Short mmCIF file of C-alpha atoms and ligand atoms in Angstrom, two decimals:
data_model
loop_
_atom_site.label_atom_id
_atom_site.label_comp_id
_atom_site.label_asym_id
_atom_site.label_seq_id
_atom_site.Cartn_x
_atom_site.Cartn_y
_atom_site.Cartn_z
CA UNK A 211 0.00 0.00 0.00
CA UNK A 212 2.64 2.58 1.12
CA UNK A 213 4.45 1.15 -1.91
CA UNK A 214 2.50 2.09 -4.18
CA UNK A 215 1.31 5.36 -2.56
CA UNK A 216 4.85 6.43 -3.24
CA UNK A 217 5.28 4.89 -7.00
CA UNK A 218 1.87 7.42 -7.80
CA UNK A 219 3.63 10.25 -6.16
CA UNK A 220 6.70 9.85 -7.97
CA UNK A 221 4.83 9.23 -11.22
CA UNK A 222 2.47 12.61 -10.69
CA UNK A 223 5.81 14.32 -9.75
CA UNK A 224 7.49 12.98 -13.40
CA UNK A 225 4.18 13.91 -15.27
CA UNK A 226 4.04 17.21 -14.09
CA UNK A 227 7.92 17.74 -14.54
CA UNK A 228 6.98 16.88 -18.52
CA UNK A 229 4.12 18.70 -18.83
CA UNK A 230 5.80 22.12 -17.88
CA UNK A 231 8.18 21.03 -19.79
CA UNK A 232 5.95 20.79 -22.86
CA UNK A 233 4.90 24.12 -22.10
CA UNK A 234 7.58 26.22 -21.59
CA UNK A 235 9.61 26.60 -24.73
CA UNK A 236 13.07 26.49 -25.51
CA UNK A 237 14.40 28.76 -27.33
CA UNK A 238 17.46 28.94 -29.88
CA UNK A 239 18.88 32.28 -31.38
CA UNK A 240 21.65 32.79 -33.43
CA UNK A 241 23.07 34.03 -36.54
CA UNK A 242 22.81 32.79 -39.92
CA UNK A 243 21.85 33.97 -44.34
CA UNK A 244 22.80 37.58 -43.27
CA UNK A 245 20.01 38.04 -40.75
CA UNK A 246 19.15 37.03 -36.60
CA UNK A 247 16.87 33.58 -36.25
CA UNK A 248 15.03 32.53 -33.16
CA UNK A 249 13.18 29.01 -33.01
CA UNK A 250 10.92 28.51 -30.33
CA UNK A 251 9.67 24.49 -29.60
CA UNK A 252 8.02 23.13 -26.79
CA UNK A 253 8.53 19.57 -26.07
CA UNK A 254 10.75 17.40 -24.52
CA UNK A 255 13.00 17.31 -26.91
CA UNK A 256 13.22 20.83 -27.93
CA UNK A 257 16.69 21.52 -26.71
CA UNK A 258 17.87 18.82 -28.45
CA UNK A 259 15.89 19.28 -31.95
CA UNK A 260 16.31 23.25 -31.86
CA UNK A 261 20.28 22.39 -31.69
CA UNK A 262 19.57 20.27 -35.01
CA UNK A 263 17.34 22.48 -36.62
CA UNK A 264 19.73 25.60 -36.31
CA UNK A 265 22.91 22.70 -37.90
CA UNK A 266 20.04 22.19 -40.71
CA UNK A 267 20.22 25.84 -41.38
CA UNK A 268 23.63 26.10 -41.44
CA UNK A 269 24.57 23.36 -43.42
CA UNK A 270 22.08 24.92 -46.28
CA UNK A 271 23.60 27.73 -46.31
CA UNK A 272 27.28 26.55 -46.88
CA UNK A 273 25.46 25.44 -49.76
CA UNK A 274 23.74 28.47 -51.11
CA UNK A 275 25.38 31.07 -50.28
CA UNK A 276 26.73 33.75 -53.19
CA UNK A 277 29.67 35.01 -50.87
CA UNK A 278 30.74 31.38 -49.24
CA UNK A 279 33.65 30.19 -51.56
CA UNK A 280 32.94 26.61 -50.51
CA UNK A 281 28.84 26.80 -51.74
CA UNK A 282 27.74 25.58 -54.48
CA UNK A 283 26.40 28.86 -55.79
CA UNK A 284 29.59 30.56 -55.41
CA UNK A 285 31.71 27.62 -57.12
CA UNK A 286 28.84 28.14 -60.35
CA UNK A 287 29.04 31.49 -60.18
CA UNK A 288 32.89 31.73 -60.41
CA UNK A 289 33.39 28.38 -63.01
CA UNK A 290 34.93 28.27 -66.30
CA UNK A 291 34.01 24.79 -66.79
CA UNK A 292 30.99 23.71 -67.11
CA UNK A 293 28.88 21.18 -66.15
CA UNK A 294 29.33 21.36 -62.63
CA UNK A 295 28.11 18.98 -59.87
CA UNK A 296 25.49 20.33 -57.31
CA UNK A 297 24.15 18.61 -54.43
CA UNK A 298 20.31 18.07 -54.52
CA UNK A 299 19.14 21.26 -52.21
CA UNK A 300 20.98 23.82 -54.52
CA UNK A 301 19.51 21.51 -57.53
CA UNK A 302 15.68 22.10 -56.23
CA UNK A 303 15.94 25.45 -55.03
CA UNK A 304 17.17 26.88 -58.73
CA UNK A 305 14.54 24.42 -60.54
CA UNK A 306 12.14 25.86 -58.15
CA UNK A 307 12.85 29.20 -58.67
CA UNK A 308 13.11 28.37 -62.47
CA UNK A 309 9.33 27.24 -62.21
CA UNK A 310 8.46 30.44 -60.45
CA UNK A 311 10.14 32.56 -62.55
CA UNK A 312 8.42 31.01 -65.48
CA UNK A 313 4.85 31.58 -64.38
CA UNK A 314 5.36 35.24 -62.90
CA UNK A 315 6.98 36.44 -66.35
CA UNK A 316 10.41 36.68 -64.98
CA UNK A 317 9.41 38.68 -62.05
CA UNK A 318 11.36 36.59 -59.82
CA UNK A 319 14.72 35.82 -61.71
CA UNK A 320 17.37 33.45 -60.20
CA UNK A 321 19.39 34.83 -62.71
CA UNK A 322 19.58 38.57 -61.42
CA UNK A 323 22.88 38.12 -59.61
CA UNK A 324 24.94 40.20 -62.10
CA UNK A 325 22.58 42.96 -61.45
CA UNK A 326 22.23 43.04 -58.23
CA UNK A 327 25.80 42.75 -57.11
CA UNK A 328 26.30 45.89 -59.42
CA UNK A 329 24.37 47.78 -57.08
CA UNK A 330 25.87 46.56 -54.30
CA UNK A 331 23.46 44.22 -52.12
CA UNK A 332 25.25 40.85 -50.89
CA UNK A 333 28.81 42.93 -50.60
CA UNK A 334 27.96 46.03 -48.93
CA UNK A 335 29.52 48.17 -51.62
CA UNK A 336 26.27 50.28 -52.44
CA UNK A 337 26.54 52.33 -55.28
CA UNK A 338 23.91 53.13 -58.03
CA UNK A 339 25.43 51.99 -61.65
CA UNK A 340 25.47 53.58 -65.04
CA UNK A 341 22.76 52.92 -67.68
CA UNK A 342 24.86 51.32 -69.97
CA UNK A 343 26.34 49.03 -67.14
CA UNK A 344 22.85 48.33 -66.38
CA UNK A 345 22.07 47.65 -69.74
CA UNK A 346 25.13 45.63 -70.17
CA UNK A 347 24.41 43.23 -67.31
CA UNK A 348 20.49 42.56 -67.78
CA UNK A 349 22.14 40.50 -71.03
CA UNK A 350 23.74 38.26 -68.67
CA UNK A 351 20.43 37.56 -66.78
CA UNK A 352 18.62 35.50 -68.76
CA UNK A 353 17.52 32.36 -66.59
CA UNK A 354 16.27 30.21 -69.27
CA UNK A 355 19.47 30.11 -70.45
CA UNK A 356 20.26 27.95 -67.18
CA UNK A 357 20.92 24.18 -68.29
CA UNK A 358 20.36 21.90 -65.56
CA UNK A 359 19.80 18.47 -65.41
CA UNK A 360 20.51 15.44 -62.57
CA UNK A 361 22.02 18.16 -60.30
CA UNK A 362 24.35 18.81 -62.87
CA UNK A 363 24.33 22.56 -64.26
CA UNK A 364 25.69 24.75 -67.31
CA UNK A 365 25.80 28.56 -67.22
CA UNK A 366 26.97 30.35 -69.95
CA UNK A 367 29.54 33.20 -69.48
CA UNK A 368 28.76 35.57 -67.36
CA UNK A 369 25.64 34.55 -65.96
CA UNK A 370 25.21 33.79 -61.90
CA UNK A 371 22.87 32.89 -59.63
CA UNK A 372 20.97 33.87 -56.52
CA UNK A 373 18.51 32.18 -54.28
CA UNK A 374 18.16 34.89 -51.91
CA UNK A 375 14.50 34.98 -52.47
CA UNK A 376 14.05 32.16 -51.38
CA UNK A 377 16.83 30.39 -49.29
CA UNK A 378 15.55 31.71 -45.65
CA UNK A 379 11.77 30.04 -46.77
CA UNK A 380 13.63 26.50 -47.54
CA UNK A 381 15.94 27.14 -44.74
CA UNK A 382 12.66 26.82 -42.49
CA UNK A 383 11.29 23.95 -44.53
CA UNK A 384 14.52 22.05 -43.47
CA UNK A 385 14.58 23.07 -39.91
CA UNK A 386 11.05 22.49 -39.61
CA UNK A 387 11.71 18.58 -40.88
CA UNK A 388 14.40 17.97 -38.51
CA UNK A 389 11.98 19.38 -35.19
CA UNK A 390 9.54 17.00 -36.50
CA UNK A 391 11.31 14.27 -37.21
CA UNK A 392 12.78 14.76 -33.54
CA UNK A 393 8.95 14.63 -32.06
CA UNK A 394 8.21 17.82 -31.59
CA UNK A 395 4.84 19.23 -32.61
CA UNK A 396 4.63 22.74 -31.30
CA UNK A 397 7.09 25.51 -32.91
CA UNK A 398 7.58 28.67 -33.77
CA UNK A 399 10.38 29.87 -36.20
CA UNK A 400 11.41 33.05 -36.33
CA UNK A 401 13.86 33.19 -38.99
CA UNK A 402 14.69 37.05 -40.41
CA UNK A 403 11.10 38.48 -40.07
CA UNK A 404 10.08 35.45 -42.23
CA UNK A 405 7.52 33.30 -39.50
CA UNK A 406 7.05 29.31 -40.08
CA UNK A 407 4.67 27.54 -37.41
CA UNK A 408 4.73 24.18 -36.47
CA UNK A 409 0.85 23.32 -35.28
CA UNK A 410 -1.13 25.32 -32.98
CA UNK A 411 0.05 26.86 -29.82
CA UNK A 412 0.71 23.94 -26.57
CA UNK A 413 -2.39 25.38 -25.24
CA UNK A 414 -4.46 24.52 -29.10
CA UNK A 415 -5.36 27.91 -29.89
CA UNK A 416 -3.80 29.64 -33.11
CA UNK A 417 -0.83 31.25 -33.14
CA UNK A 418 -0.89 35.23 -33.54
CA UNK A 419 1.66 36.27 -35.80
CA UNK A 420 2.09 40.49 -36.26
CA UNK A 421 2.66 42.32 -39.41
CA UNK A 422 5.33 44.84 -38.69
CA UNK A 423 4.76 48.13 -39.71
CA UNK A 424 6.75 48.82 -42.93
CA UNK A 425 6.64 52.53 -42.70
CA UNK A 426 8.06 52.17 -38.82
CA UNK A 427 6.77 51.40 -35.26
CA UNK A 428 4.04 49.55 -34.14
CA UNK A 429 2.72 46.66 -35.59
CA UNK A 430 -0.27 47.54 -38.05
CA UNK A 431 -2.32 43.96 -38.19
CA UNK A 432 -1.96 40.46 -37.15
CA UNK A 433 -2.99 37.17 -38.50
CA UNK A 434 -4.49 33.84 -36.34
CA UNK A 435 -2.85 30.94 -38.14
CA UNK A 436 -1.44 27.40 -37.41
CA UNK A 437 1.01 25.00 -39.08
CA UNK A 438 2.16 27.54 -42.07
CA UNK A 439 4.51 29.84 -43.04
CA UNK A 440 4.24 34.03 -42.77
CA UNK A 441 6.68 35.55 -45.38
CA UNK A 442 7.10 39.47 -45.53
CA UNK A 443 9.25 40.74 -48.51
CA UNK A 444 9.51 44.63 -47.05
CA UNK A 445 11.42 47.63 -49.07
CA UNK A 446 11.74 48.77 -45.58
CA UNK A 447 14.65 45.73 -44.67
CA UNK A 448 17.16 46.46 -46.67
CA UNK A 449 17.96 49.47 -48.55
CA UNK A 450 20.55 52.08 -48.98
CA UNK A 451 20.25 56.09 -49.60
CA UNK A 452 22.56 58.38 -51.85
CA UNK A 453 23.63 61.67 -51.22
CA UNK A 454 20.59 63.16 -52.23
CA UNK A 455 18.37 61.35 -50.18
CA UNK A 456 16.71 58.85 -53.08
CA UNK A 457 16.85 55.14 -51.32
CA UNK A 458 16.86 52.30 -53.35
CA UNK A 459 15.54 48.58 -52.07
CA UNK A 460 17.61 45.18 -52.56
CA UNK A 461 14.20 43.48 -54.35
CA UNK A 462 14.83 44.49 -57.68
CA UNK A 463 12.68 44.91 -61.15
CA UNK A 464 14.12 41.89 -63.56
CA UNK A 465 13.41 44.30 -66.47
CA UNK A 466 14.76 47.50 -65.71
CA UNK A 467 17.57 46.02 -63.75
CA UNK A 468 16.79 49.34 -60.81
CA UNK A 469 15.26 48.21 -57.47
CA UNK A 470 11.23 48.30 -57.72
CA UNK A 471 9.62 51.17 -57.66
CA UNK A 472 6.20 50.51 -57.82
CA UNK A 473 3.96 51.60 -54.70
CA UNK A 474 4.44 48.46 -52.77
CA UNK A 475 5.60 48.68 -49.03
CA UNK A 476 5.45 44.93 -47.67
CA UNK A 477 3.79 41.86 -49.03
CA UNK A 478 3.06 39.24 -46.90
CA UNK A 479 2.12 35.67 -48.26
CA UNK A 480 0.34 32.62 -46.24
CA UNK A 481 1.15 29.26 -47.47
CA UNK A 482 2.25 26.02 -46.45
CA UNK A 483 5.92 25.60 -47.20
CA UNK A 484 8.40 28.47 -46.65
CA UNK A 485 10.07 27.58 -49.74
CA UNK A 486 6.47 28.97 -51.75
CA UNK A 487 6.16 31.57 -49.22
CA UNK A 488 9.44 33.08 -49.81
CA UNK A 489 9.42 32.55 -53.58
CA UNK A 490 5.99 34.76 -53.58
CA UNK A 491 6.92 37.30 -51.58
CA UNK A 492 9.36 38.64 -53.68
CA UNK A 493 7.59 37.85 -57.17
CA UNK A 494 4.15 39.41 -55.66
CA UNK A 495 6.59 42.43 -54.71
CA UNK A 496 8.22 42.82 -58.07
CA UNK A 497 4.67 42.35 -59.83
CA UNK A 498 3.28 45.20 -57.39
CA UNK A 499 -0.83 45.56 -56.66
CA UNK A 500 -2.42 44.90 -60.38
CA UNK A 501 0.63 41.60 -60.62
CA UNK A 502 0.07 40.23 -57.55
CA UNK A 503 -3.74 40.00 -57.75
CA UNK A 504 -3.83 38.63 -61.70
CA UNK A 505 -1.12 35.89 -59.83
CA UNK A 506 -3.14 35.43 -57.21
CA UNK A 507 -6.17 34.94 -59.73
CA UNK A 508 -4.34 32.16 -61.94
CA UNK A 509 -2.39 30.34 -59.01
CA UNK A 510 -5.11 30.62 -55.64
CA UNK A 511 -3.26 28.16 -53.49
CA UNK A 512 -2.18 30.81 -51.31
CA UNK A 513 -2.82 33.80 -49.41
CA UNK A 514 -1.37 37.15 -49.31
CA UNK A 515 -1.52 40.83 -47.33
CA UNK A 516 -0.20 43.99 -49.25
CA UNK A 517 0.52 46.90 -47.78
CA UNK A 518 0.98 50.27 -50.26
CA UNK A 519 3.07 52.72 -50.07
CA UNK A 520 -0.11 55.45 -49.39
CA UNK A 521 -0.85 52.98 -46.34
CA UNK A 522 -3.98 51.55 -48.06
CA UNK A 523 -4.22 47.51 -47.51
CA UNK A 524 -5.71 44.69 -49.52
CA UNK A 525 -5.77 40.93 -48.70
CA UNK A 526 -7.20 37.84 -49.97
CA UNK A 527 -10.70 36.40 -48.71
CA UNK A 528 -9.75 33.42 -46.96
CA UNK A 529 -7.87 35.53 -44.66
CA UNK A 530 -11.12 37.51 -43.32
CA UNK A 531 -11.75 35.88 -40.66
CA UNK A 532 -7.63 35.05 -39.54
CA UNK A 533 -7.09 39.15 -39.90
CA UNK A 534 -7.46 41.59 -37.35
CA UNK A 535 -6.05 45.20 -38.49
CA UNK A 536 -4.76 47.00 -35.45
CA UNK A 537 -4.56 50.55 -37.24
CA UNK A 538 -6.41 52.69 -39.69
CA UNK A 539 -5.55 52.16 -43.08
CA UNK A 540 -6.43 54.60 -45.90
CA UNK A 541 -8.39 51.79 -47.60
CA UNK A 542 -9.26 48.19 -47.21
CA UNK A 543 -9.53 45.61 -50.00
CA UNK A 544 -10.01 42.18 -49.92
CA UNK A 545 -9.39 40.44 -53.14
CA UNK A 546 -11.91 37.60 -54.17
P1 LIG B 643 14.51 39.05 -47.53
O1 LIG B 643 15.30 37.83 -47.88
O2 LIG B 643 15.33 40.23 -47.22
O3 LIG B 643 13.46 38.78 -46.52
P2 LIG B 643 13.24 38.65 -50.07
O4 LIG B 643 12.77 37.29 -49.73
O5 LIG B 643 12.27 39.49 -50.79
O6 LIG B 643 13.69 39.47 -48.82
O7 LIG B 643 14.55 38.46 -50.96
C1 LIG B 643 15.28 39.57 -51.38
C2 LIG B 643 16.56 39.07 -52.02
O8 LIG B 643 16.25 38.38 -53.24
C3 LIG B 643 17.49 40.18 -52.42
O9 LIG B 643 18.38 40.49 -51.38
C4 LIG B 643 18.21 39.60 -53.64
O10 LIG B 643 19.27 38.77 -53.21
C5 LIG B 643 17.16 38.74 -54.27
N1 LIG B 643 16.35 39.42 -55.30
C6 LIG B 643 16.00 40.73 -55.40
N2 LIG B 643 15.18 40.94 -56.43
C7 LIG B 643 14.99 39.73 -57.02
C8 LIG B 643 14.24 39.29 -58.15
N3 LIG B 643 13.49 40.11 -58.89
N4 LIG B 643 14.31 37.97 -58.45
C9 LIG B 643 15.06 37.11 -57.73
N5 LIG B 643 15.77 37.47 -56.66
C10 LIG B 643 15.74 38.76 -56.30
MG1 LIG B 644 11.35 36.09 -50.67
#
């Protein structure tokens, strides 16, 4: 009797130690793809998995990365012999972004490299550069010119590649895989600004994820979602100004070779994988309010917020009853 009296106190002792344990979350920050990540899980294993997760992140970007002289993208973009061997992430990502670029009209271009290290962005050398360099460097930016085949790719001279659009969206793909595949069924990642959710909350209820201002401050609406991925392209996150005051954004028009100039302040997309979030964020950007909603129109497995630059907002449908605005906006349009 007094045996066993003592084997249920211990065992109520244990399940309480696990079930604040399951809901207090551990978190990991750190450094990594040129911006400050946070992952949140709850579980018992959290500590463990977030340690993985963050290694997952990592190791992708010694992959992808345009300044890393051991990634893949940096060995293509530097070759003189072609084809050269990729491993299978650096393989999707560039079909993937291939696919994108394909149905947006070029709007996202994996091939814009040449361009936008000419301005600067990805070295920190800002400078604006001539019209006829411009001019010079669209040639070399032509992505369907990109052979690739069994992770095996050709480029012709000149060209190079960047999958900064989308690398932090895959990134939390990846991590996300390894916290699962480590048990855990409660996360939140916070990688850059760009949000991916494992589940619901510990408690069950929807996560609330904010929409940060883009012209400053507070933060202007918020969205009740589980198990997806929240993906802000912003003008506001990285930019530089000249002399005179002008700034120019690092999400740049694939036509004009300039940064885009076209009204839109943030977009936000909703969608399962980060990898599709990401991707969209910076096409619906480029394509600006008109784009984004023909997009939206042909390709409606997704959701999206934009924000304009004359603080007017539109968003799709399904999101009316996730949406809560937290400020007055100039307009409101939802897009059906
Ligand atoms: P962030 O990564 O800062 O959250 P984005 O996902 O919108 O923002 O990606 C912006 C990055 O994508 C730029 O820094 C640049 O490397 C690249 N980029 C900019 N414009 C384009 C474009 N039109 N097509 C493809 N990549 C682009
Ligand atoms: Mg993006």
């Amino acid at each position: 009797m007094k045996k066993n009296l003592l084997l249920n106190t211990v065992l109520c002792f244990v399940s309480l130690l696990l079930s604040c344990k399951n809901d207090v979350p551990q978190k990991l920050s750190f450094e990594a793809m040129n911006t400050f990540m946070t992952i949140q899980s709850y579980g018992i294993n959290a500590e463990k998995a977030n340690a993985e997760a963050k290694n997952a992140i990592l190791h992708l970007e010694n992959k992808i990365s345009v300044n890393e002289k051991e990634s893949d993208i940096y060995r293509i973009n530097n070759a003189s012999v072609f084809p050269q061997k990729i491993d299978e992430d650096t393989s999707f990502l560039i079909d993937f972004s291939i696919r994108i670029a394909e149905s947006s009209n070029g709007a996202l271009n994996p091939a814009l490299y040449p361009v936008t290290k000419a301005w600067g962005f990805t070295t920190g050398k800002y400078e604006v550069p001539s019209q006829s360099q411009i001019d010079d460097l669209l040639k070399l930016t032509d992505y369907k010119k990109i052979h690739l085949e069994n992770n095996s790719i050709i480029l012709c001279e000149g060209m190079e590649i960047d999958l900064g659009a989308i690398g932090k969206g895959y990134a939390g793909d990846k991590a996300i895989a390894v916290l699962k595949k480590n048990g855990i069924t409660s996360a939140l990642l916070d990688l850059g600004g760009n949000i991916q959710l494992i589940g619901s909350k510990p408690d069950g209820r929807d996560w609330i994820v904010g929409l940060k201002n883009p012209f400053g401050g507070e933060i202007v609406a918020a969205v009740k979602v589980s198990d997806c991925a929240v993906i802000t392209s912003g003008g506001y996150e990285r930019y530089f100004q000249t002399e005179d005051g002008k700034s120019y954004i690092h999400i740049f028009d694939s036509k004009t070779g300039y940064p885009v100039d076209n009204n839109v302040a943030s977009c936000t997309i909703i969608t399962k994988k980060g990898v599709y979030g990401d991707a969209l964020s910076t096409t619906l950007f480029v394509l600006g309010k008109e784009g984004a909603v023909q997009f939206w129109k042909k390709n409606p497995d997704f959701d999206f917020i934009m924000i304009l630059d004359d603080n007017s907002i539109l968003y799709t449908e399904n999101l009316s009853p996730k949406i809560s605005l937290l400020q007055s906006f100039k307009s409101v349009e939802i897009i059906k």
